[in-house]
CSV table of C-alpha atoms and ligand atoms in Angstrom, one decimal:
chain,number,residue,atom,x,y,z
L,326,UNK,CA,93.1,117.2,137.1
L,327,UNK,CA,92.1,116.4,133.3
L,328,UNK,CA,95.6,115.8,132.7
L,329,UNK,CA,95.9,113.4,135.4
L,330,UNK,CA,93.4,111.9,134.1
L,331,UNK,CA,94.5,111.4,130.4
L,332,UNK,CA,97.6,109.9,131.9
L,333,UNK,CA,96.1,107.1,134.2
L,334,UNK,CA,94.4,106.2,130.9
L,335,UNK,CA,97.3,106.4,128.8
L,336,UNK,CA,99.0,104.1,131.0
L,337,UNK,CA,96.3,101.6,131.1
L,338,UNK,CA,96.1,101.7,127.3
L,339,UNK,CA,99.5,101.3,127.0
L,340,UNK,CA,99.7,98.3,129.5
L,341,UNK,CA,96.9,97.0,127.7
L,342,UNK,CA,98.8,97.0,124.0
L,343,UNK,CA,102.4,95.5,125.9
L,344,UNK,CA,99.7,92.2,127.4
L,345,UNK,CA,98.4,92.2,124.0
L,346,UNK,CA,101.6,91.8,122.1
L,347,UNK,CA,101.3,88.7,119.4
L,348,UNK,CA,104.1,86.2,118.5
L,349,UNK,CA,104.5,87.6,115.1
L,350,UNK,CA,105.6,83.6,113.8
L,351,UNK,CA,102.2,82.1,115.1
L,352,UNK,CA,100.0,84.1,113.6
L,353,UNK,CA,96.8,82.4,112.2
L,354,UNK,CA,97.5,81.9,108.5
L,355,UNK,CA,93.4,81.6,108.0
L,356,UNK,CA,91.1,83.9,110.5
L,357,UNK,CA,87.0,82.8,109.8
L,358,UNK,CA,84.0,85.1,111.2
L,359,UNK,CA,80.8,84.5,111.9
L,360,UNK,CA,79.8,88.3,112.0
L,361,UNK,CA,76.7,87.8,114.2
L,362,UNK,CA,74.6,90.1,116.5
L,363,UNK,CA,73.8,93.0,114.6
L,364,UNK,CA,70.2,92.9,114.8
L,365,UNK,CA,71.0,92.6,119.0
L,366,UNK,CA,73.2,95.7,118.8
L,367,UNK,CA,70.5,97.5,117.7
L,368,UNK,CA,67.9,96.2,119.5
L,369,UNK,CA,69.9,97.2,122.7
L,370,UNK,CA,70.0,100.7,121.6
L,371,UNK,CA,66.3,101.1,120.5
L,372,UNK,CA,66.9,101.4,116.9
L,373,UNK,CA,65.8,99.2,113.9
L,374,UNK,CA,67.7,95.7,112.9
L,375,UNK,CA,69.2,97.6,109.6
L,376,UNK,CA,71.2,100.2,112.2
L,377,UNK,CA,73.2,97.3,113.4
L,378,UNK,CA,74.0,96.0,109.5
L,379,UNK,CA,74.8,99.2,108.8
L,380,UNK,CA,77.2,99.7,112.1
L,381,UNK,CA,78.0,95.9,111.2
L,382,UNK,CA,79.4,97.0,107.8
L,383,UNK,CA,81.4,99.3,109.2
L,384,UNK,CA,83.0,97.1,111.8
L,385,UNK,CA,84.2,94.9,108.6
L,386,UNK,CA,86.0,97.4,107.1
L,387,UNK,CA,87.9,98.1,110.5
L,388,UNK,CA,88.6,94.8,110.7
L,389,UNK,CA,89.7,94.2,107.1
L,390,UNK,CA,92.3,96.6,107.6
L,391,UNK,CA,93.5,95.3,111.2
L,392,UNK,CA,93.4,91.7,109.8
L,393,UNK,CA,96.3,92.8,107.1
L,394,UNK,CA,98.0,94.9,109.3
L,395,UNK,CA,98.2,92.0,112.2
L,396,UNK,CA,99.5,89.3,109.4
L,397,UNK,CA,96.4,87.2,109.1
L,398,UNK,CA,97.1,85.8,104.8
L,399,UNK,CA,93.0,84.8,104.4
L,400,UNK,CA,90.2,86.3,106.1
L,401,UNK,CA,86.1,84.5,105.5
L,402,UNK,CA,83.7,86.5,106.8
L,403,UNK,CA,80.1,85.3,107.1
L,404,UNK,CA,77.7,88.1,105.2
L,405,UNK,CA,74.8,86.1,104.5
L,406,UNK,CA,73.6,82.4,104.8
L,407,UNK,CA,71.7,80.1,102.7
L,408,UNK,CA,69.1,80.3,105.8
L,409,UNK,CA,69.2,84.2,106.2
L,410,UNK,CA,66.2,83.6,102.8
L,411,UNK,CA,63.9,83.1,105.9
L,412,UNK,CA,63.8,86.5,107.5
L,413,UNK,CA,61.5,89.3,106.7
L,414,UNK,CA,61.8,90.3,102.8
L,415,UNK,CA,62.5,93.8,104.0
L,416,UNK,CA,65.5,92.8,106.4
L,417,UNK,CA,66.8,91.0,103.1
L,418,UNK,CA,66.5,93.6,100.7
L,419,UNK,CA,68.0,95.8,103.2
L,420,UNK,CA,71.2,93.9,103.4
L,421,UNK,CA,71.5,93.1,100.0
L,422,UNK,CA,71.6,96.6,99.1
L,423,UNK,CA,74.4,97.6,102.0
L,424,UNK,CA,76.6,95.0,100.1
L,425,UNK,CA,76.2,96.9,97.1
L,426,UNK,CA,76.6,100.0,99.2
L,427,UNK,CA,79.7,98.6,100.9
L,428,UNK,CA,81.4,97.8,98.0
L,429,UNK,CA,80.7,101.3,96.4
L,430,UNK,CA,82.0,102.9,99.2
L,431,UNK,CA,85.1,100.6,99.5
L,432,UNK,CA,85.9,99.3,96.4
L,433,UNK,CA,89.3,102.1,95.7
L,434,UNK,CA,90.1,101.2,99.5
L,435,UNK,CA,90.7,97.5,99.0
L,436,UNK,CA,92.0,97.6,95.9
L,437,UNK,CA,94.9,100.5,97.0
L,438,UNK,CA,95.3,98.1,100.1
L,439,UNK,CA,96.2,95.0,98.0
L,440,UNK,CA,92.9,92.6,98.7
L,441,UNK,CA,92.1,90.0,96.9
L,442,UNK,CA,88.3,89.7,97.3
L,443,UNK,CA,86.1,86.7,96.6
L,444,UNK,CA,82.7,86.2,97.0
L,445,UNK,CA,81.8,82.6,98.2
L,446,UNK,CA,78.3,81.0,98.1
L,447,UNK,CA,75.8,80.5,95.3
L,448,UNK,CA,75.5,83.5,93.6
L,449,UNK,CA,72.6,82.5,91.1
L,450,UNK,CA,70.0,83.5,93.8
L,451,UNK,CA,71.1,87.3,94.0
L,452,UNK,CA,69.8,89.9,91.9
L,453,UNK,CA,71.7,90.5,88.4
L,454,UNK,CA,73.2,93.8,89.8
L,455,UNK,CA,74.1,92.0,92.7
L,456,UNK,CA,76.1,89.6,90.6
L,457,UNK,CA,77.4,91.8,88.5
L,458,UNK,CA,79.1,94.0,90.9
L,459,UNK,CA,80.6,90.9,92.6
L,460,UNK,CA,81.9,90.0,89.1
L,461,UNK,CA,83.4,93.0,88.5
L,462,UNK,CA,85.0,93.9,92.2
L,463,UNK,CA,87.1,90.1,91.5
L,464,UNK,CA,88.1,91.1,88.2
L,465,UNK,CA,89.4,94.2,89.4
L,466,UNK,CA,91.5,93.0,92.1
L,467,UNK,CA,92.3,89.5,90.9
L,468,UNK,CA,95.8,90.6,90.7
L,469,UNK,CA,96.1,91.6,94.3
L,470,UNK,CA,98.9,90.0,96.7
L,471,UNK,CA,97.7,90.9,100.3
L,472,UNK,CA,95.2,89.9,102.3
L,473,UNK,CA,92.6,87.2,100.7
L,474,UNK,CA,89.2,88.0,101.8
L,475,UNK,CA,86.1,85.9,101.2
L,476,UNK,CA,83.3,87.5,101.9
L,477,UNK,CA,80.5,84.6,102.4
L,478,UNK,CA,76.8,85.3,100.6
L,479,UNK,CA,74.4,83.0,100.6
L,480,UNK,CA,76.4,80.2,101.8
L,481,UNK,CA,76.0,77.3,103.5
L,482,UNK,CA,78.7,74.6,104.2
L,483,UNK,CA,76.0,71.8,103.6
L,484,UNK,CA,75.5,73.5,100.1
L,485,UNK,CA,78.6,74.2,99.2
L,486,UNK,CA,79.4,70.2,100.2
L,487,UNK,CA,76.5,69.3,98.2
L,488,UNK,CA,77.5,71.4,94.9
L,489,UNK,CA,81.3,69.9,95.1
L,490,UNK,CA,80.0,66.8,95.1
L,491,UNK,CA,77.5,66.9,92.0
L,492,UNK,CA,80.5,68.4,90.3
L,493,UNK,CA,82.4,65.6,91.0
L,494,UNK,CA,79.7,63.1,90.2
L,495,UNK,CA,79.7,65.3,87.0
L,496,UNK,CA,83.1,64.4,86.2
L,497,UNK,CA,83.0,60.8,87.3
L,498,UNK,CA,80.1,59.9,85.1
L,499,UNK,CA,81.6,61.9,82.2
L,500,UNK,CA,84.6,59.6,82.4
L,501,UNK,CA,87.1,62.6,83.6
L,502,UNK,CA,87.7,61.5,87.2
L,503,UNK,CA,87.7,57.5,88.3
L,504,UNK,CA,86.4,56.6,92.0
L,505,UNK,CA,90.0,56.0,93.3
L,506,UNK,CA,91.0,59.5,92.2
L,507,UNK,CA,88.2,61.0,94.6
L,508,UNK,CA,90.2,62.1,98.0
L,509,UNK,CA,90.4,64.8,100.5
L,510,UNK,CA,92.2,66.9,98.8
L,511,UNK,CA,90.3,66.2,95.6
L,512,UNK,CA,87.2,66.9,97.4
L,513,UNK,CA,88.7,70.3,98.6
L,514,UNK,CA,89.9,71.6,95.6
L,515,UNK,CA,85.9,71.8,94.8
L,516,UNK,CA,85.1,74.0,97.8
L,517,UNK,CA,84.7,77.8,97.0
L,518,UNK,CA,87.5,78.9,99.0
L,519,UNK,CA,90.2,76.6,97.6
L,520,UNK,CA,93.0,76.2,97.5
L,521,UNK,CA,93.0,78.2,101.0
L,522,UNK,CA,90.7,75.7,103.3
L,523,UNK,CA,91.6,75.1,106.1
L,524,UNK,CA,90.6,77.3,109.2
L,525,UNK,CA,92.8,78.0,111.5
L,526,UNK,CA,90.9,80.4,114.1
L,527,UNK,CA,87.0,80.7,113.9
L,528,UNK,CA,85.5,83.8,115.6
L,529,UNK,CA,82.4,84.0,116.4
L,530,UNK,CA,80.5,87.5,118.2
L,531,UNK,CA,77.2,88.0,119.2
L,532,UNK,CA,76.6,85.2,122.2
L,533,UNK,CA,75.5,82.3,120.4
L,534,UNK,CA,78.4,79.5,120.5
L,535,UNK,CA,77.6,77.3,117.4
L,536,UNK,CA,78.9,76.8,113.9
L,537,UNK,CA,75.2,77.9,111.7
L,538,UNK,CA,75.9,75.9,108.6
L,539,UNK,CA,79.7,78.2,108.2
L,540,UNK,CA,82.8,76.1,106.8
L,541,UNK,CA,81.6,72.9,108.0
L,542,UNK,CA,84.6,70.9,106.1
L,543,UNK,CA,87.1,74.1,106.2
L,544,UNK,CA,87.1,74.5,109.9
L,545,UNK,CA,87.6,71.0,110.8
L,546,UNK,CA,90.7,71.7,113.0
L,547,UNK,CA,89.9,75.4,113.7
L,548,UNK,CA,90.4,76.7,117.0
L,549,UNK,CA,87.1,78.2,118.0
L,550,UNK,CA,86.7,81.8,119.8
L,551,UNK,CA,83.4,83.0,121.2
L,552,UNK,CA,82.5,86.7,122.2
L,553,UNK,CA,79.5,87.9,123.6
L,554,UNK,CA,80.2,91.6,122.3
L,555,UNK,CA,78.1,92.1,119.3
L,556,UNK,CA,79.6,92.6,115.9
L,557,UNK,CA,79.3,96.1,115.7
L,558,UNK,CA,81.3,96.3,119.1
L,559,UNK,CA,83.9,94.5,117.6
L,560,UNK,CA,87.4,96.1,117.5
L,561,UNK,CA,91.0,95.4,116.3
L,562,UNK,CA,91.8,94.9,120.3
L,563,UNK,CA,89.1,92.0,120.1
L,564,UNK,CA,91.0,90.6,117.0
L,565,UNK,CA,94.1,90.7,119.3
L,566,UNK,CA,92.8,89.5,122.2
L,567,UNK,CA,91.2,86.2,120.0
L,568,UNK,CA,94.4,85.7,118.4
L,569,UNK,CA,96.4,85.7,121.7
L,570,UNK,CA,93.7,83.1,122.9
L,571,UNK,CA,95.1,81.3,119.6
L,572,UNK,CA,98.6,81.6,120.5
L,573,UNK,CA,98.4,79.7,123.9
L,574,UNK,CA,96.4,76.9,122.4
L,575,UNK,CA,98.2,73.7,121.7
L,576,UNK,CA,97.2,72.1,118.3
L,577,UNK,CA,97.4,68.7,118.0
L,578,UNK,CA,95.5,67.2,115.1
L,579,UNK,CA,94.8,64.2,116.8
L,580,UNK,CA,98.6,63.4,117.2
L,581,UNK,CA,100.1,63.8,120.7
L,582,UNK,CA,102.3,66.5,122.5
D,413,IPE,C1,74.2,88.9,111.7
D,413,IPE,O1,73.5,89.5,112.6
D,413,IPE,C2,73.9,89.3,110.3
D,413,IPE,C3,73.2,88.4,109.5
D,413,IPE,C4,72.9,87.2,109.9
D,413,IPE,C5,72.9,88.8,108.1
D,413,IPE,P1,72.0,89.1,113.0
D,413,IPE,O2,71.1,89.9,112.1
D,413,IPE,O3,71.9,87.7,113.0
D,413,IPE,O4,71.9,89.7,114.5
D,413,IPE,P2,71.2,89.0,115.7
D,413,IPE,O5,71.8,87.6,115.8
D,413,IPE,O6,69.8,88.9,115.4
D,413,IPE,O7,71.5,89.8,116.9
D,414,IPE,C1,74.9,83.3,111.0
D,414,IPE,O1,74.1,84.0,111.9
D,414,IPE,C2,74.9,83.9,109.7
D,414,IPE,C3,75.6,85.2,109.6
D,414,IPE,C4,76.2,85.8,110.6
D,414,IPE,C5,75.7,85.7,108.3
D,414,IPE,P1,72.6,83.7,112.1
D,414,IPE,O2,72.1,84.8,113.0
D,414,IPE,O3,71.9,83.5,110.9
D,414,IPE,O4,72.7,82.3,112.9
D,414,IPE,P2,71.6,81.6,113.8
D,414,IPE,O5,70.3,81.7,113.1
D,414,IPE,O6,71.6,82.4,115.1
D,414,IPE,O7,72.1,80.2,114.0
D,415,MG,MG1,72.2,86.2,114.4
């Protein structure tokens, strides 16, 4: 009977993987997440906003590893924004100190897995241990060749906008750069997660369907995928089943068929 059982669900499973199958040469070169509904997660299962970060951080490192295995080159992955500041100190603290946990924990595991971490955002406004653990975690695996993963802190694509273009303004008034020389591609090479901009496939979990201040210029031509499963819930099958949304999509960048 139990056997029976196993089989039926071996079968769907199976079925499941064969409708799943990508195109291995239309793989998104640039995956972005909004990793969104933790607090919800937990809320649904009576238990304090930090459960779901801490189930949430978990998910990440799932998905990290699926990412690579599935193809994906660069993988951003919203941690924190420039208006998370806003909730309760404790909810911030909290987080804060599951990034440094997160790393701790993880640190060997990306580096033996060939990532290339960055941190993107402004990092002035994070504690010194904070900072320097960042530091340190890019030094270490600067060398890396497989998957790129930015892990977004206290960003904010208005900010990061803003900061790219003092830096410019910088440079123009020092006499380095003339106003001709400032284009898009100029522009872009200020962004944090240059030279790698552009978005290809923008994910967000959690319900809500709208962009929060994430990669305002890098996602200009993403293709956008909305889940209402929470974060935590998140699996390497919902990766799959976002990509193959991806892979029936026609792109046109404002060109025709
Ligand atoms: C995303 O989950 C994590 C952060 C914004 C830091 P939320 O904490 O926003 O979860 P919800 O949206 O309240 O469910
Ligand atoms: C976006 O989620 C930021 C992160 C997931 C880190 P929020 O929960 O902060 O977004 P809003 O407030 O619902 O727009
Ligand atoms: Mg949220």
């Amino acid at each position: 009977m139990l056997n029976k059982l196993f089989a039926t669900q071996k079968r769907d499973t199976d079925a499941k993987s064969a409708k799943l199958s990508l195109d291995p040469d239309n793989i998104p070169h640039h995956v972005a997440i909004i990793m969104d509904g933790n607090g919800r997660w937990a809320k649904r299962r009576d238990l304090p906003r930090s459960a779901g970060h801490k189930a949430g951080a978990d998910t990440l490192k799932k998905i990290v590893a699926a990412a690579g295995e599935i193809g994906v080159k660069v993988l951003t992955v919203y941690a924190f924004s420039t208006e998370n500041w806003k909730r309760p100190d404790e909810e911030v603290s909290y987080i804060m100190n599951l990034m440094y946990t997160y790393l701790e924990k993880n640190f060997l595991d990306l580096k033996k897995n060939n990532v290339c971490l960055h941190f993107i955002g402004d990092r002035s406004r994070l504690s010194d241990k904070l900072q320097r653990v960042f530091k340190k975690a890019e030094e270490d695996m600067a060398g890396n060749t497989g998957l790129v993963l930015n892990v977004a802190v206290n960003y904010g694509g208005r900010m990061e906008i803003t900061q790219a273009v003092q830096n410019i303004a910088r440079e123009a008034a020092a006499g380095k750069i003339a106003v001709e020389d400032i284009t898009e591609d100029l522009v872009g090479s200020y962004l944090y997660t240059a030279p790698e901009n552009d978005v290809d496939l923008l994910i967000r979990p959690g319900a809500d369907t709208r962009i929060s201040n994430y990669l305002l210029w890098q996602a200009a031509y993403a293709e956008f995928w909305f889940t209402p499963l929470c974060w935590p819930d998140f699996t390497k099958e919902t990766l799959i089943e976002a990509i193959t949304s991806f892979q029936a999509r026609e792109r046109r960048f404002g060109g025709l068929k």
